Tab-separated table of C-alpha atoms in Angstrom:
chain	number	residue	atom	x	y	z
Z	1	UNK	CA	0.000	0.000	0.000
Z	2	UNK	CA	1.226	3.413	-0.325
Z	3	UNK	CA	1.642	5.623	2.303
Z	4	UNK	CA	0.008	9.052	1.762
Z	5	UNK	CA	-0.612	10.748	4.789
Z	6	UNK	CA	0.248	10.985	8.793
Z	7	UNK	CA	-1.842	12.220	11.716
Z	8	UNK	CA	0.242	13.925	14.042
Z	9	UNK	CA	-1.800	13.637	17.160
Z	10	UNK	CA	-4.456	11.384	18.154
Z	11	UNK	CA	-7.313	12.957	20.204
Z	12	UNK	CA	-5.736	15.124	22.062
Z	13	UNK	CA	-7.060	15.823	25.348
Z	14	UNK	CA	-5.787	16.582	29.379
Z	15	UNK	CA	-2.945	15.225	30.973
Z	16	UNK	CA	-3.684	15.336	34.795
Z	17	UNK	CA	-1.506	14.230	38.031
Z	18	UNK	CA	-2.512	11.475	39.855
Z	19	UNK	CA	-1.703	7.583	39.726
Z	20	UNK	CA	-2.478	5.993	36.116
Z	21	UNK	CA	-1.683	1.804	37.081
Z	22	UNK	CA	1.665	1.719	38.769
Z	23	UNK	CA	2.759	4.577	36.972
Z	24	UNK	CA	2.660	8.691	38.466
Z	25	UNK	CA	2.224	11.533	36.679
Z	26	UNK	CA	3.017	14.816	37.699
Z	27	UNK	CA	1.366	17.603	35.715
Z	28	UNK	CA	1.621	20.739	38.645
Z	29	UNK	CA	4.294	23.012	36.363
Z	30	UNK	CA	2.422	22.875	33.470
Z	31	UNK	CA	-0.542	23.144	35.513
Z	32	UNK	CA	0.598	26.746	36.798
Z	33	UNK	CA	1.708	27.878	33.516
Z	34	UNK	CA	-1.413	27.390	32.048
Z	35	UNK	CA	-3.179	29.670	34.583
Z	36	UNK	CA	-3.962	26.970	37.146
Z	37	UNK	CA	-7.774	26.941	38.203
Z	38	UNK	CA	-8.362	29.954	36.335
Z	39	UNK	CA	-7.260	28.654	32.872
Z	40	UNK	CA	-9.345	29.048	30.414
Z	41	UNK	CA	-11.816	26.282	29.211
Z	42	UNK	CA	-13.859	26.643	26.229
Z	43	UNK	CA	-14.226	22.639	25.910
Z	44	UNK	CA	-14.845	21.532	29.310
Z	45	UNK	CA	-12.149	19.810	30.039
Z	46	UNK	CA	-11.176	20.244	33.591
Z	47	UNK	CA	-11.277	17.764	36.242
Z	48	UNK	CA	-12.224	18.623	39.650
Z	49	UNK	CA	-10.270	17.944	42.139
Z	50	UNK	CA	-7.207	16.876	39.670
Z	51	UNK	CA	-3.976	19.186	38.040
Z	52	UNK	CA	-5.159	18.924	34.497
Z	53	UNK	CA	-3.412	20.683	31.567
Z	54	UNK	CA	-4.710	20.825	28.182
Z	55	UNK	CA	-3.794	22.671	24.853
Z	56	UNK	CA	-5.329	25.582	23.609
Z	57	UNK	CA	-5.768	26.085	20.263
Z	58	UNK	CA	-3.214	29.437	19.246
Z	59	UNK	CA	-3.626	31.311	22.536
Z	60	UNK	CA	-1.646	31.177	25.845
Z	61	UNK	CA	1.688	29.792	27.158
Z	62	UNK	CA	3.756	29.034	23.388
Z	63	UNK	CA	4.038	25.603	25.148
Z	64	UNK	CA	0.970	24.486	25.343
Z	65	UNK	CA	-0.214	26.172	21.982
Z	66	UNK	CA	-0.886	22.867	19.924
Z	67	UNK	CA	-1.275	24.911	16.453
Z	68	UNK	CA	2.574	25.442	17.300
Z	69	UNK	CA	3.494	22.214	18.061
Z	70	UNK	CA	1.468	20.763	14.673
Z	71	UNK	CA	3.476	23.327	12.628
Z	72	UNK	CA	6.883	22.394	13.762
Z	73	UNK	CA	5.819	18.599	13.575
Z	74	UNK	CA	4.304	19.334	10.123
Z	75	UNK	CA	7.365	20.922	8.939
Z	76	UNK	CA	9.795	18.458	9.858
Z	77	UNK	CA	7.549	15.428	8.547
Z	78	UNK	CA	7.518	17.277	4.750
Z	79	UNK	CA	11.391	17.693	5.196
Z	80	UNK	CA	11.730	14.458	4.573
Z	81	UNK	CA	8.781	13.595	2.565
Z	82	UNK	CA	7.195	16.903	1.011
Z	83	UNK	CA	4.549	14.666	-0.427
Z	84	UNK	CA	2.601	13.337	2.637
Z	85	UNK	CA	-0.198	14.717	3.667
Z	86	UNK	CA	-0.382	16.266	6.908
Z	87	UNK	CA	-3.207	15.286	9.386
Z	88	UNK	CA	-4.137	17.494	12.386
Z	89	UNK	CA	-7.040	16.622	15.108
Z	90	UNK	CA	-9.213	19.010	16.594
Z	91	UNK	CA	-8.876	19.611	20.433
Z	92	UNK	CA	-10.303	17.293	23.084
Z	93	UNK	CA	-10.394	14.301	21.815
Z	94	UNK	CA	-10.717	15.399	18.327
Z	95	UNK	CA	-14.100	17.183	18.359
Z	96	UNK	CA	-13.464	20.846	17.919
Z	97	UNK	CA	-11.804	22.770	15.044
Z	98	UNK	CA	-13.714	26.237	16.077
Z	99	UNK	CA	-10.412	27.941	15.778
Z	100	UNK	CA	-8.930	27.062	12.309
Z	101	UNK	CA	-10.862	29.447	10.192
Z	102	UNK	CA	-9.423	32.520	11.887
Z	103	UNK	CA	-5.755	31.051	13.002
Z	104	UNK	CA	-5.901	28.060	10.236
Z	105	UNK	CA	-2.014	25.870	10.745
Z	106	UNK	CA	0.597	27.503	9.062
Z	107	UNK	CA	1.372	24.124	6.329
Z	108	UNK	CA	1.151	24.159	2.974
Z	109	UNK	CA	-2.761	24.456	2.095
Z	110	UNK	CA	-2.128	21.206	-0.185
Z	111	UNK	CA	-0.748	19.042	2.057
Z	112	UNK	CA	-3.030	19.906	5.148
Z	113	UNK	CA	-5.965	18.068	5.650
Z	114	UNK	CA	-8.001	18.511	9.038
Z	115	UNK	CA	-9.070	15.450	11.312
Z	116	UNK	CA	-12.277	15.144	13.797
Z	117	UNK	CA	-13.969	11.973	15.942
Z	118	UNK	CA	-17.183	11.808	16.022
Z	119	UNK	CA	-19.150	9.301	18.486
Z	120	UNK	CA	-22.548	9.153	20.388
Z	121	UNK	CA	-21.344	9.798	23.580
Z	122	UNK	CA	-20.262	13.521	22.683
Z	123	UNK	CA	-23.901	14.368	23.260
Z	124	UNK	CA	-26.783	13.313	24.604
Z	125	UNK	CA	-29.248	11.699	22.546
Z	126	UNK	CA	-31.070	9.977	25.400
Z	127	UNK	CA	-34.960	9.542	24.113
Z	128	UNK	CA	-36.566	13.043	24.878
Z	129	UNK	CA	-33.445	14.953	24.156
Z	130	UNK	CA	-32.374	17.860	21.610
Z	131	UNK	CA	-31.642	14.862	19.477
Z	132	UNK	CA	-34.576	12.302	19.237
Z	133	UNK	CA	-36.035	12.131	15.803
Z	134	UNK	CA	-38.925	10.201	17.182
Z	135	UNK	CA	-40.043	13.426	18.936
Z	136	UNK	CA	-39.008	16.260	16.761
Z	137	UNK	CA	-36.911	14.762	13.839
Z	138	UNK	CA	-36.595	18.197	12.229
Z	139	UNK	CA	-35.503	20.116	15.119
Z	140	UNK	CA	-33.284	16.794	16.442
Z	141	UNK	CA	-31.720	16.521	12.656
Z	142	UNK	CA	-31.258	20.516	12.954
Z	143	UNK	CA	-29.830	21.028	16.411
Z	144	UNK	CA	-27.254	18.016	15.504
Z	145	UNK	CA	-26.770	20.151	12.116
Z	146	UNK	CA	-25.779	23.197	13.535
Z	147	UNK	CA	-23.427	21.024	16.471
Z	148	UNK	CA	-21.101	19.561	14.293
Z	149	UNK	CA	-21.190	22.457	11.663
Z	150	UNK	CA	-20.247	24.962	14.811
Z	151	UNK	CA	-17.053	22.575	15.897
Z	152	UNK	CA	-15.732	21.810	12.004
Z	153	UNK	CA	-18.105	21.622	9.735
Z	154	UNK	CA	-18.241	25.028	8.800
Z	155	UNK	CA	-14.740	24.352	7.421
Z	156	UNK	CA	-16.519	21.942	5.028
Z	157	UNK	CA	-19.467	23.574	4.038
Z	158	UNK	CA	-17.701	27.108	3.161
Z	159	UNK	CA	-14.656	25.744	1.688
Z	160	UNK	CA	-12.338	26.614	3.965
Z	161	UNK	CA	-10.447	23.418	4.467
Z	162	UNK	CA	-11.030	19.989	4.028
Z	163	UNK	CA	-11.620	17.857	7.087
Z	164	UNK	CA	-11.312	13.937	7.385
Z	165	UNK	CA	-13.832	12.477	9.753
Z	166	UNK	CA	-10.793	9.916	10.985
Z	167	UNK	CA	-12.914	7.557	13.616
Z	168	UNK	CA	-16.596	7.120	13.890
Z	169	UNK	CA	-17.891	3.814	15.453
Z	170	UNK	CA	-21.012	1.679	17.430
Z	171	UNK	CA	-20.655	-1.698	19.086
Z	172	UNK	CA	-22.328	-4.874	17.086
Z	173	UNK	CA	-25.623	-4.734	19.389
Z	174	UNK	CA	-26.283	-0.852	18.405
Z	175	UNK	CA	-30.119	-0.880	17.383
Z	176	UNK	CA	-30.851	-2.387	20.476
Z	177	UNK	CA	-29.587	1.051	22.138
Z	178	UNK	CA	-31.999	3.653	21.952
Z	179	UNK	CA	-29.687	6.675	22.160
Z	180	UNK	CA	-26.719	4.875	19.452
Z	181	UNK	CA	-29.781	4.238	17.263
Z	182	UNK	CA	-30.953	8.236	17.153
Z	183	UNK	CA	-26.988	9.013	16.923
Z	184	UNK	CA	-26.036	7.315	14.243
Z	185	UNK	CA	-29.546	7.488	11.990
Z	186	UNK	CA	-27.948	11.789	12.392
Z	187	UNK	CA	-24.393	10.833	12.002
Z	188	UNK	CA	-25.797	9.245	8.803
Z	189	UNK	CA	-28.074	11.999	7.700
Z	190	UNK	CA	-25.230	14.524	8.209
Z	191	UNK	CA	-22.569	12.582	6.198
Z	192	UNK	CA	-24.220	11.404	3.494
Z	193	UNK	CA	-27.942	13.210	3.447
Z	194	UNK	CA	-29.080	16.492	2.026
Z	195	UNK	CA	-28.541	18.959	4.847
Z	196	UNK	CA	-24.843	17.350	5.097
Z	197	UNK	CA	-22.011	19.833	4.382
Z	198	UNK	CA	-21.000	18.057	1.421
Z	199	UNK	CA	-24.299	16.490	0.124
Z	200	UNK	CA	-23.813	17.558	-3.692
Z	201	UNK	CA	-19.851	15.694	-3.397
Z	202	UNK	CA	-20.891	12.743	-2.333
Z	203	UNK	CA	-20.921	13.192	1.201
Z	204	UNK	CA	-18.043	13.787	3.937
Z	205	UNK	CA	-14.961	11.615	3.597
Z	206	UNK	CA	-14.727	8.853	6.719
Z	207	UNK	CA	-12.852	6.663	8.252
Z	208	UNK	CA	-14.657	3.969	10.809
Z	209	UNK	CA	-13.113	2.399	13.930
Z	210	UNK	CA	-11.976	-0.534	13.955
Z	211	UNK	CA	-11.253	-2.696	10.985
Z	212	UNK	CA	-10.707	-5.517	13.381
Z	213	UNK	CA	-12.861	-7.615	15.768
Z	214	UNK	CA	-9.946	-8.599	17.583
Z	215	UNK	CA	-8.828	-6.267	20.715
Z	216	UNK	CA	-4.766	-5.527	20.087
Z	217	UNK	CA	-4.453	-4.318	24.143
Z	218	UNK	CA	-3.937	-1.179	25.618
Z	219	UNK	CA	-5.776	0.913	27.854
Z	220	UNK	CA	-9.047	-0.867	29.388
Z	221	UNK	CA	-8.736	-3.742	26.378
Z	222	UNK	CA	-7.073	-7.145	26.190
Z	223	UNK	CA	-5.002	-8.329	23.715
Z	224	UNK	CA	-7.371	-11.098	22.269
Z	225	UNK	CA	-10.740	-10.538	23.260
Z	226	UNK	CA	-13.470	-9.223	21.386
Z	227	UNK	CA	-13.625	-5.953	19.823
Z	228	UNK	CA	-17.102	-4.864	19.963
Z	229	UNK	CA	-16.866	-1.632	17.671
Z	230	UNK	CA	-15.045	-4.256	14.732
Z	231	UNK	CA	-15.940	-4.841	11.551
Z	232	UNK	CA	-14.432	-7.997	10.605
Z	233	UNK	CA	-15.201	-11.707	12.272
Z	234	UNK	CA	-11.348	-13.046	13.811
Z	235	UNK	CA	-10.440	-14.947	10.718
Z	236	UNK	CA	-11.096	-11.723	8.431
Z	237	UNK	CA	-13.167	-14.004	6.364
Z	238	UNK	CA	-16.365	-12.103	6.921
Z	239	UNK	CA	-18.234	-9.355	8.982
Z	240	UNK	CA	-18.505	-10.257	12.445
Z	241	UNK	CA	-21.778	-8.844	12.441
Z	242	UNK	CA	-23.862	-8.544	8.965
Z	243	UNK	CA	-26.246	-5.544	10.134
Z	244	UNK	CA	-23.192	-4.217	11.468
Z	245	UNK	CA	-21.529	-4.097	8.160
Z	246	UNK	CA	-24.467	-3.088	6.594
Z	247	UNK	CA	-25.275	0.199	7.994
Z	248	UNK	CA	-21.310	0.968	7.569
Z	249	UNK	CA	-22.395	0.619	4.237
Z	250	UNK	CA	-24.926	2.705	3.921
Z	251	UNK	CA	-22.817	5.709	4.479
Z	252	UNK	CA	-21.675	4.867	1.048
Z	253	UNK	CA	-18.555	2.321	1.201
Z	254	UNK	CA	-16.919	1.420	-1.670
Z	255	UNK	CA	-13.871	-1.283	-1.796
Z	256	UNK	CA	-10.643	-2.348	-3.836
Z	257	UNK	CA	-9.630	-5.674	-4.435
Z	258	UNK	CA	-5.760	-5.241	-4.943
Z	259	UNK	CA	-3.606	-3.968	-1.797
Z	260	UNK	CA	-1.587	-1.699	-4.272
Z	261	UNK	CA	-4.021	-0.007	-5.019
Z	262	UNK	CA	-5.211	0.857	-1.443
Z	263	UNK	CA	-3.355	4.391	-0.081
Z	264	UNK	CA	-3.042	4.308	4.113
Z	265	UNK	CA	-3.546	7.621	6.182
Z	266	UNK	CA	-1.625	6.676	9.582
Z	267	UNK	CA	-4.140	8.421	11.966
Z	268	UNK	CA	-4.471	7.075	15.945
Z	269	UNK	CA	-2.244	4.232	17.159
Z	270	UNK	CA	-2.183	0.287	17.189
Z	271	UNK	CA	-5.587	0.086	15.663
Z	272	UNK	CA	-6.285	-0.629	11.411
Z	273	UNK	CA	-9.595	1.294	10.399
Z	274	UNK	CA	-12.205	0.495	7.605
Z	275	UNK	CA	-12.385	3.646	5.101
Z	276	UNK	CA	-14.929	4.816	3.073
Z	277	UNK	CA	-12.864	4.280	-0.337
Z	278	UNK	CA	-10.910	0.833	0.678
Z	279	UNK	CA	-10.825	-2.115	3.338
Z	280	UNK	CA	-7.538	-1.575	4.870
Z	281	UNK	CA	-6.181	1.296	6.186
Z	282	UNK	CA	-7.422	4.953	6.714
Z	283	UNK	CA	-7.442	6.587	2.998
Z	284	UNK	CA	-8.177	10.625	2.253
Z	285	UNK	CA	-10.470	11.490	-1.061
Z	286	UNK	CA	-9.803	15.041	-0.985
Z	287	UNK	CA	-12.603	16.935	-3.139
Z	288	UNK	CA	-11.024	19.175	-6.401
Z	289	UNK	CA	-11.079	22.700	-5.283
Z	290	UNK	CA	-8.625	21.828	-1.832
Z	291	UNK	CA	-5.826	20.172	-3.565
């Protein structure tokens, strides 16, 4: 496969002191550089109780300005290969991109492409909610609408930047879960429906987590054991679950049948991810006008 792209930073979010399995983390300069109690939080990501530092977008302490750190990680990367593409997350965990319009990264416009997460559990869309469809499914499909258009996809729909939805994902048993069930029938409307910020291109470009339905280890998983968000059974002969795969689908899936012809985005760590345009790997369409 060939190697097109790399993601610099995976969901970035706070680092906080405290005790993390045998290992201790001490966060309490950073802490008071960043303002301490008082620093600012447009993402709510503080922890009470807890010395938590997080990046800001282009403002405060140059340390902890992450638009800095992507440029001088960008740079170097093209050093040595000007012909990647260059991947950078939103803050907090990859959700928010607010900033880039007015302080976009300083990389060459053709080799920068943007990266968000999107998941259920960054709202609520308990039944009776902003989001239920079953109450109000104009209002639920606008209020999601103008949520995801405020964080990034208002870099999309005014042609500002392109943007690379790098991990979306819902455990096998998700129509039996009332609030996955309203999330993703919007997830789905907004990528690939007529209010989406690309509806007449196709749809937004995707990336779903995980290809596998085997757990690799790490944080809170075990090497071995079921991967409940996976596409593919353990023998990669089939899906592991064939409503699973089929709603994947529907957000308009297509697939190659020769690995040389399959180009791998390296976004997120340890994990392979089922793309829109091929089976392995995390692949970038970038529409005509951006590159």
């Amino acid at each position: 496969p060939n190697v097109v792209g790399v993601g610099l930073k995976n969901e970035p979010r706070p680092a906080c002191s405290g005790q993390h399995g045998s290992l201790a983390y001490n966060f309490s300069e950073l802490f008071e550089l960043a303002g301490g109690n008082d620093a600012p939080d447009p993402h709510g990501m503080k922890s009470q109780g807890s010395e938590c530092v997080w990046p800001q977008w282009s403002s405060g302490p140059q340390k902890l300005q992450f638009k800095l750190a992507m440029e001088r990680a960008g740079k170097a990367i093209l050093n040595l290969n000007p012909d990647l593409l260059i991947g950078v997350s939103g803050l907090h965990y990859s959700q928010f991109l607010n900033d880039v319009a007015e302080n976009p990264v300083d990389l060459p416009r053709e080799r920068l492409v943007y990266e968000v997460h999107e998941y259920y559990w960054w709202r609520d869309h308990a039944p009776g909610g902003n989001f239920d469809l079953d109450i109000d499914p104009e209002g639920a499909l606008n209020n999601y609408t103008m949520a995801l258009d405020e964080n990034w996809g208002y870099l999309l729909r005014n042609g500002i930047a392109p943007v690379l939805v790098s991990e979306f994902g819902m455990s096998h048993t998700w129509t039996k879960e009332a609030n996955v069930l309203q999330w993703f029938k919007l997830w789905g409307a907004y990528a690939q429906g007529e209010q989406g910020p690309l509806a007449v291109h196709g749809g937004v470009d995707w990336a779903y987590w995980q290809l596998s339905g085997v757990q690799e280890g790490g944080f809170r998983r075990h090497e071995g054991q079921e991967e409940s968000f996976g596409v593919l059974n353990r023998c990669w002969t089939a899906p592991w679950n064939d409503d699973h795969f089929e709603a994947i689908q529907g957000l308009g899936l297509t697939t190659r049948r020769r690995m040389d012809e399959t180009a791998v985005f390296l976004s997120g760590v340890g994990s392979l991810f089922l793309s829109r345009f091929a089976m392995v790997g995390v692949v970038v369409s970038l529409h005509a006008g951006w590159v």
